[in-house]
Coordinates of C-alpha atoms and ligand atoms in Angstrom, one line a residue:
X1 CA 16.8 4.4 -3.1
X2 CA 18.4 1.5 -4.3
X3 CA 16.5 -2.1 -4.0
X4 CA 13.3 -0.3 -3.0
X5 CA 10.5 -3.0 -2.4
X6 CA 7.9 -0.8 -1.4
X7 CA 6.9 1.1 1.7
X8 CA 6.0 -1.7 3.8
X9 CA 9.1 -3.5 3.4
X10 CA 10.9 -0.4 3.8
X11 CA 9.2 0.9 7.0
X12 CA 7.8 -2.4 8.4
X13 CA 9.2 -1.6 12.0
X14 CA 7.0 1.5 12.0
X15 CA 3.8 -0.5 10.7
X16 CA 1.0 -3.0 11.9
X17 CA 2.4 -5.8 10.0
X18 CA 3.8 -9.1 11.1
X19 CA 5.6 -11.9 9.2
X20 CA 2.1 -13.4 8.6
X21 CA 0.9 -10.3 6.8
X22 CA 0.7 -11.0 2.9
X23 CA 2.3 -7.9 1.3
X24 CA 0.5 -6.4 -1.4
X25 CA 2.6 -3.9 -3.4
X26 CA 3.2 -2.1 -6.5
X27 CA 6.5 -0.8 -5.2
X28 CA 4.9 2.4 -4.2
X29 CA 6.6 5.1 -2.1
X30 CA 10.3 6.5 -2.5
X31 CA 8.7 9.5 -4.2
X32 CA 11.1 12.5 -5.2
X33 CA 11.3 15.6 -2.9
X34 CA 11.8 18.3 -5.6
X35 CA 13.3 21.7 -4.9
X36 CA 10.9 24.5 -6.8
X37 CA 13.1 27.5 -7.2
X38 CA 10.6 29.8 -9.0
X39 CA 8.5 29.4 -5.9
X40 CA 11.2 30.0 -3.6
X41 CA 12.2 33.2 -5.3
X42 CA 8.5 34.4 -5.3
X43 CA 8.7 34.2 -1.5
X44 CA 12.4 35.4 -1.0
X45 CA 13.8 35.6 2.6
X46 CA 16.1 32.6 1.8
X47 CA 12.8 30.2 2.2
X48 CA 13.6 26.8 0.6
X49 CA 10.6 25.4 -0.9
X50 CA 10.2 21.7 -2.0
X51 CA 7.4 19.5 -3.7
X52 CA 6.8 16.0 -2.5
X53 CA 5.6 14.6 -5.9
X54 CA 3.5 11.6 -4.8
X55 CA 2.1 11.8 -8.2
X56 CA 4.9 9.3 -9.3
X57 CA 3.4 6.4 -7.1
X58 CA 2.4 3.3 -9.3
X59 CA -1.2 4.7 -9.7
X60 CA -0.4 8.3 -9.7
X61 CA -1.4 9.5 -6.4
X62 CA -0.5 9.5 -2.7
X63 CA -3.4 7.0 -2.1
X64 CA -1.2 4.1 -3.1
X65 CA 0.9 4.6 0.1
X66 CA -2.6 3.9 2.1
X67 CA -3.8 1.2 -0.3
X68 CA -0.9 -0.9 0.0
X69 CA -1.4 -1.2 3.7
X70 CA -5.2 -1.5 3.7
X71 CA -5.4 -4.3 1.0
X72 CA -2.5 -6.2 2.5
X73 CA -4.6 -6.0 5.8
X74 CA -7.8 -6.9 4.4
X75 CA -6.2 -9.8 2.6
X76 CA -4.5 -11.1 5.8
X77 CA -8.1 -10.8 7.5
X78 CA -9.3 -13.0 4.4
X79 CA -11.5 -10.4 2.7
X80 CA -12.9 -11.0 -0.9
X81 CA -14.1 -7.9 -1.9
X82 CA -13.2 -3.9 -0.8
X83 CA -15.6 -1.0 -1.2
X84 CA -14.8 2.6 -1.6
X85 CA -16.5 6.2 -2.1
X86 CA -14.1 8.3 -4.5
X87 CA -13.4 11.3 -6.1
X88 CA -11.1 9.2 -8.5
X89 CA -7.8 8.5 -7.0
X90 CA -8.9 6.2 -4.1
X91 CA -10.8 4.4 -6.7
X92 CA -7.9 3.9 -9.1
X93 CA -5.6 2.7 -5.9
X94 CA -8.3 0.5 -4.7
X95 CA -8.9 -1.1 -8.0
X96 CA -5.2 -1.7 -8.6
X97 CA -4.3 -3.4 -5.3
X98 CA -7.4 -5.3 -4.9
X99 CA -6.9 -6.8 -8.4
X100 CA -3.1 -7.8 -7.1
X101 CA -4.6 -9.4 -4.3
X102 CA -7.2 -11.3 -6.3
X103 CA -10.0 -9.4 -4.6
X104 CA -13.3 -7.5 -6.2
X105 CA -13.2 -3.6 -5.7
X106 CA -16.6 -1.8 -5.7
X107 CA -16.2 2.0 -6.2
X108 CA -18.9 4.6 -6.2
X109 CA -18.1 7.8 -7.7
X110 CA -20.1 11.2 -8.1
X111 CA -21.5 11.1 -11.7
X112 CA -19.7 13.8 -13.9
X113 CA -17.2 14.6 -11.3
X114 CA -14.4 12.4 -11.6
X115 CA -11.4 13.1 -13.9
X116 CA -11.0 11.0 -17.0
X117 CA -7.6 9.4 -16.4
X118 CA -8.7 8.1 -12.9
X119 CA -12.0 6.8 -14.5
X120 CA -9.7 5.0 -17.1
X121 CA -7.8 3.3 -14.3
X122 CA -10.2 2.1 -12.3
X123 CA -11.9 0.4 -15.4
X124 CA -8.6 -1.2 -16.7
X125 CA -7.6 -2.4 -13.3
X126 CA -11.2 -4.2 -13.5
X127 CA -13.1 -2.4 -10.7
X128 CA -17.0 -2.3 -10.6
X129 CA -17.6 1.3 -10.8
X130 CA -21.1 2.7 -9.9
X131 CA -21.6 6.6 -10.7
X132 CA -24.4 7.9 -8.3
X133 CA -26.6 10.8 -8.7
X134 CA -24.9 12.5 -5.8
X135 CA -21.7 14.0 -4.5
X136 CA -18.7 12.3 -2.9
X137 CA -20.2 12.8 0.7
X138 CA -23.3 11.1 -0.4
X139 CA -21.3 8.3 -1.8
X140 CA -19.4 7.9 1.4
X141 CA -22.4 7.5 3.2
X142 CA -23.6 4.7 1.4
X143 CA -20.2 2.8 1.4
X144 CA -20.2 3.1 5.1
X145 CA -23.4 1.3 5.4
X146 CA -22.6 -1.1 3.0
X147 CA -19.5 -2.3 4.7
X148 CA -21.5 -2.5 7.9
X149 CA -24.1 -4.8 6.3
X150 CA -22.4 -6.7 3.7
X151 CA -19.1 -8.7 3.6
X152 CA -16.8 -5.9 1.8
X153 CA -14.1 -4.0 3.7
X154 CA -14.1 -0.4 3.5
X155 CA -10.8 1.3 2.2
X156 CA -11.7 4.9 2.6
X157 CA -9.5 7.0 5.1
X158 CA -11.7 6.1 7.7
X159 CA -9.9 2.4 7.8
X160 CA -7.1 2.9 10.0
X161 CA -4.4 1.2 7.8
X162 CA -5.0 3.6 5.0
X163 CA -3.4 6.3 7.3
X164 CA -0.7 4.1 8.7
X165 CA 0.6 3.5 5.2
X166 CA 0.3 7.3 4.3
X167 CA 2.5 8.4 7.3
X168 CA 5.3 7.1 5.5
X169 CA 5.3 10.1 3.2
X170 CA 6.5 12.2 6.2
X171 CA 9.2 9.6 6.9
X172 CA 10.5 9.9 3.4
X173 CA 10.5 13.8 3.8
X174 CA 12.6 13.6 6.8
X175 CA 14.8 10.7 5.6
X176 CA 15.4 13.0 2.5
X177 CA 16.1 16.5 4.2
X178 CA 17.6 15.2 7.3
X179 CA 15.1 17.4 9.1
X180 CA 11.5 18.1 9.4
X181 CA 10.4 21.4 7.5
X182 CA 8.8 24.4 9.2
X183 CA 5.8 24.0 7.2
X184 CA 4.0 21.1 5.7
X185 CA 1.6 22.4 3.1
X186 CA -1.1 19.9 1.9
X187 CA -4.6 19.9 0.1
X188 CA -7.3 18.8 2.3
X189 CA -10.5 16.9 1.5
X190 CA -11.5 14.4 4.1
X191 CA -8.3 15.2 5.9
X192 CA -7.0 11.6 5.9
X193 CA -3.6 12.6 4.4
X194 CA -3.1 15.7 6.9
X195 CA -3.6 13.2 9.8
X196 CA -1.5 10.6 8.3
X197 CA 1.6 13.0 7.7
X198 CA 1.3 14.3 11.3
X199 CA 1.4 10.7 12.7
X200 CA 4.5 10.1 10.6
X201 CA 6.3 13.2 11.8
X202 CA 5.2 12.8 15.5
X203 CA 6.6 9.0 15.5
X204 CA 9.8 10.1 13.8
X205 CA 10.3 13.1 16.2
X206 CA 9.7 10.6 19.2
X207 CA 12.1 8.3 18.0
X208 CA 14.6 11.4 17.7
X209 CA 14.9 11.3 13.9
X210 CA 14.1 14.9 13.8
X211 CA 14.1 18.0 16.1
X212 CA 11.1 20.1 15.3
X213 CA 7.7 19.3 14.4
X214 CA 6.2 21.2 11.3
X215 CA 3.2 23.4 11.5
X216 CA 0.6 21.6 9.4
X217 CA -0.8 23.9 6.8
X218 CA -4.2 22.6 5.2
X219 CA -5.5 24.1 2.1
X220 CA -9.0 23.5 0.9
X221 CA -10.7 24.9 -2.4
X222 CA -12.7 28.3 -1.5
X223 CA -16.0 26.6 -2.9
X224 CA -15.6 23.3 -0.6
X225 CA -13.8 24.4 2.5
X226 CA -15.6 23.2 5.6
X227 CA -12.6 23.3 7.9
X228 CA -12.0 27.0 7.2
X229 CA -15.9 27.7 7.5
X230 CA -16.1 25.6 10.6
X231 CA -19.2 23.5 9.3
X232 CA -20.1 21.2 6.8
X233 CA -20.7 22.5 3.4
X234 CA -23.9 20.9 1.8
X235 CA -23.0 21.8 -2.0
X236 CA -19.3 21.9 -2.4
X237 CA -17.9 23.2 -5.7
X238 CA -14.4 23.5 -7.1
X239 CA -12.5 22.7 -10.4
X240 CA -10.2 20.6 -8.1
X241 CA -12.7 17.6 -8.1
X242 CA -10.3 15.7 -6.1
X243 CA -11.3 17.8 -3.1
X244 CA -14.7 18.4 -3.7
X245 CA -15.9 17.4 -0.3
X246 CA -18.1 19.2 2.2
X247 CA -18.4 16.6 4.8
X248 CA -15.0 15.1 5.8
X249 CA -14.6 12.0 7.2
X250 CA -11.7 12.6 9.7
X251 CA -13.0 16.0 11.1
X252 CA -11.9 15.6 14.7
X253 CA -8.7 14.2 13.8
X254 CA -7.8 17.2 11.5
X255 CA -8.8 19.8 14.3
X256 CA -6.5 18.0 16.8
X257 CA -3.6 18.0 14.2
X258 CA -4.2 21.8 13.7
X259 CA -4.0 22.5 17.2
X260 CA -1.2 20.0 18.1
X261 CA 1.0 21.6 15.3
X262 CA -0.1 25.1 15.6
X263 CA -1.1 24.9 12.1
X264 CA -3.7 26.3 10.0
X265 CA -6.7 25.7 7.7
X266 CA -7.2 28.2 4.7
X267 CA -9.0 28.4 1.5
X268 CA -7.4 29.1 -2.0
X269 CA -9.9 30.0 -4.7
X270 CA -9.9 28.1 -7.9
X271 CA -8.0 31.0 -9.8
X272 CA -5.5 30.6 -7.3
X273 CA -5.1 26.9 -7.8
X274 CA -4.8 27.1 -11.4
X275 CA -2.1 29.7 -11.2
X276 CA -0.2 27.6 -9.0
X277 CA -0.7 24.6 -11.4
X278 CA 0.5 26.7 -14.3
X279 CA 3.5 27.9 -12.4
X280 CA 4.5 24.4 -11.7
X281 CA 4.2 23.1 -15.2
X282 CA 5.6 26.2 -17.0
X283 CA 8.3 27.1 -14.5
X284 CA 9.3 23.8 -12.8
X285 CA 8.4 20.9 -15.2
X286 CA 6.3 19.5 -12.8
X287 CA 2.6 18.5 -13.8
X288 CA 0.4 17.8 -11.0
X289 CA -3.5 17.7 -10.7
X290 CA -5.2 20.8 -10.0
X291 CA -6.2 19.5 -6.4
X292 CA -2.5 19.0 -5.7
X293 CA -1.5 22.6 -6.6
X294 CA -3.7 23.9 -3.7
X295 CA -0.7 23.3 -1.4
X296 CA 1.5 25.5 -3.6
X297 CA -1.2 28.1 -4.0
X298 CA -1.8 28.1 -0.2
X299 CA 2.0 28.8 0.5
X300 CA 2.0 31.7 -1.9
X301 CA -1.0 33.1 -0.4
X302 CA 0.5 32.9 3.1
X303 CA 4.1 33.6 2.2
X304 CA 4.5 36.7 4.6
X305 CA 4.1 34.2 7.5
X306 CA 7.0 31.8 6.7
X307 CA 10.0 32.3 8.8
X308 CA 13.0 33.6 7.4
X309 CA 15.3 30.9 6.0
X310 CA 12.5 28.5 6.5
X311 CA 12.0 25.0 4.7
X312 CA 8.5 24.6 3.2
X313 CA 7.3 21.2 1.7
X314 CA 4.2 21.1 -0.3
X315 CA 2.8 17.9 -1.1
X316 CA 1.8 17.1 -4.5
X317 CA -0.8 14.5 -4.1
X318 CA -1.5 13.4 -7.6
X319 CA -0.1 13.3 -11.2
X320 CA -1.4 16.0 -13.8
X321 CA -2.0 13.4 -16.3
X322 CA -4.9 12.2 -14.2
X323 CA -7.0 15.3 -15.4
X324 CA -6.1 16.0 -19.0
X325 CA -9.3 18.0 -19.5
X326 CA -8.0 20.6 -16.9
X327 CA -4.9 20.9 -18.8
X328 CA -6.3 21.3 -22.2
X329 CA -9.0 23.8 -20.8
X330 CA -6.3 26.1 -19.7
X331 CA -4.0 25.9 -22.9
X332 CA -6.9 25.7 -25.2
X333 CA -5.0 28.2 -27.8
X334 CA -1.6 26.8 -27.2
X335 CA -1.5 24.5 -30.4
X336 CA -1.1 26.0 -33.7
X337 CA -2.8 23.9 -36.2
X338 CA -3.2 23.6 -40.0
X339 CA 0.3 24.1 -40.8
X340 CA 1.9 22.6 -44.0
X341 CA 4.2 19.9 -43.9
X342 CA 7.1 21.7 -45.1
X343 CA 10.4 22.6 -43.6
X344 CA 10.7 26.1 -44.6
X345 CA 7.1 27.0 -43.6
X346 CA 7.6 25.5 -40.1
X347 CA 11.0 27.5 -39.8
X348 CA 9.3 30.5 -40.9
X349 CA 6.5 30.2 -38.3
X350 CA 9.2 29.6 -35.4
X351 CA 10.7 32.7 -36.6
X352 CA 14.1 31.4 -37.7
X353 CA 13.5 32.7 -41.2
X354 CA 11.4 35.4 -42.7
Ligands
F0G401 N1 -5.4 15.6 -3.5 C1 -5.8 14.5 -4.2 C2 -5.2 14.4 -5.7 C3 -6.8 13.6 -3.7 O1 -7.3 12.9 -4.8 C4 -7.5 13.9 -2.5 C5 -8.5 12.9 -2.1 C6 -6.9 14.8 -1.5 C7 -5.9 15.5 -2.1 C8 -7.4 14.9 -0.2 O2 -7.0 14.0 0.6 O3 -9.0 13.4 1.5 O4 -6.9 12.7 2.8 O5 -7.8 15.2 2.8 N2 -9.2 12.2 -2.9 C9 -10.1 11.2 -2.1 C10 -10.4 10.2 -3.3 C11 -11.3 11.8 -1.8 O6 -11.5 9.7 -3.6 O7 -9.6 9.8 -4.2 P1 -7.7 13.8 2.0

């Protein structure tokens, strides 16, 4: 969209901001909705599949949508420091927006389970990063208590302004398609984003901007799928470290979204996630991080349930560049090394001459 000034400016009539709210923005939002024909073909029956590539936000994930709101409101309230627990993306976004607002960012991460790119971001944006000997759920417990006892604002998705900002992704989907999809498929960790999308669709629906509401289809990694199992998971495990969460912060909200939208929570295995991740890269030229591919993996798994001629939007929450290790591990044998710097040698190996 021409002249895009960030999502608060674009959607301010739908957001809790006033003339006196300082808008802290990196011009986030306005991310592409990309048709993925290879996935559509795998499903057949004239089903149209799109990916909402939110990895193209300024810090490479959908968290920027929530953070522009959360940090702007924190700034308005006079906060000088923010804190979050994170599997990586929240910390990168919090660090970037806090820096822009002239605030300090403290982030607590599970030691050894945050992808390299996300760590690099938090450090470059100048956050104070503490790696704890525990998982995300432990980190969230600590930061919630920190925010109650000390002058720091919590910017995890229990902060209501986060969800307000993130709901704009649903607005963009409807603005781009001209209608709401039959299914909205989305990876689920704390269930903030699925809640936010639903808020956005409902708000647009009540303003007659779309006729139908989508079924909200949430996908979790099989080793950390509390919503599928119906209870907290004490030791969540998955290669999709972004959603390695056993005790989701937005439990009640997620259950009401499932009910109100007649949606579902389902689990996808790490193998299914990596297969979708590979297909997106190889067939579509779209590089997302493993957790994001859970949405596409889920749609492929449940493809029989999609209505004929239906439209499905899969949310790709984070950029593939966040997690170079996962990509390299999958492609270990892909680079041919030790080749002489010689034209004929190269042409021979490529099969153009013998
Ligand atoms: N996808 C990615 C890439 C994420 O980073 C996250 C959450 C999710 C999906 C799940 O979103 O929690 O709203 O259901 N990442 C958080 C973080 C936990 O710390 O970056 P959710």
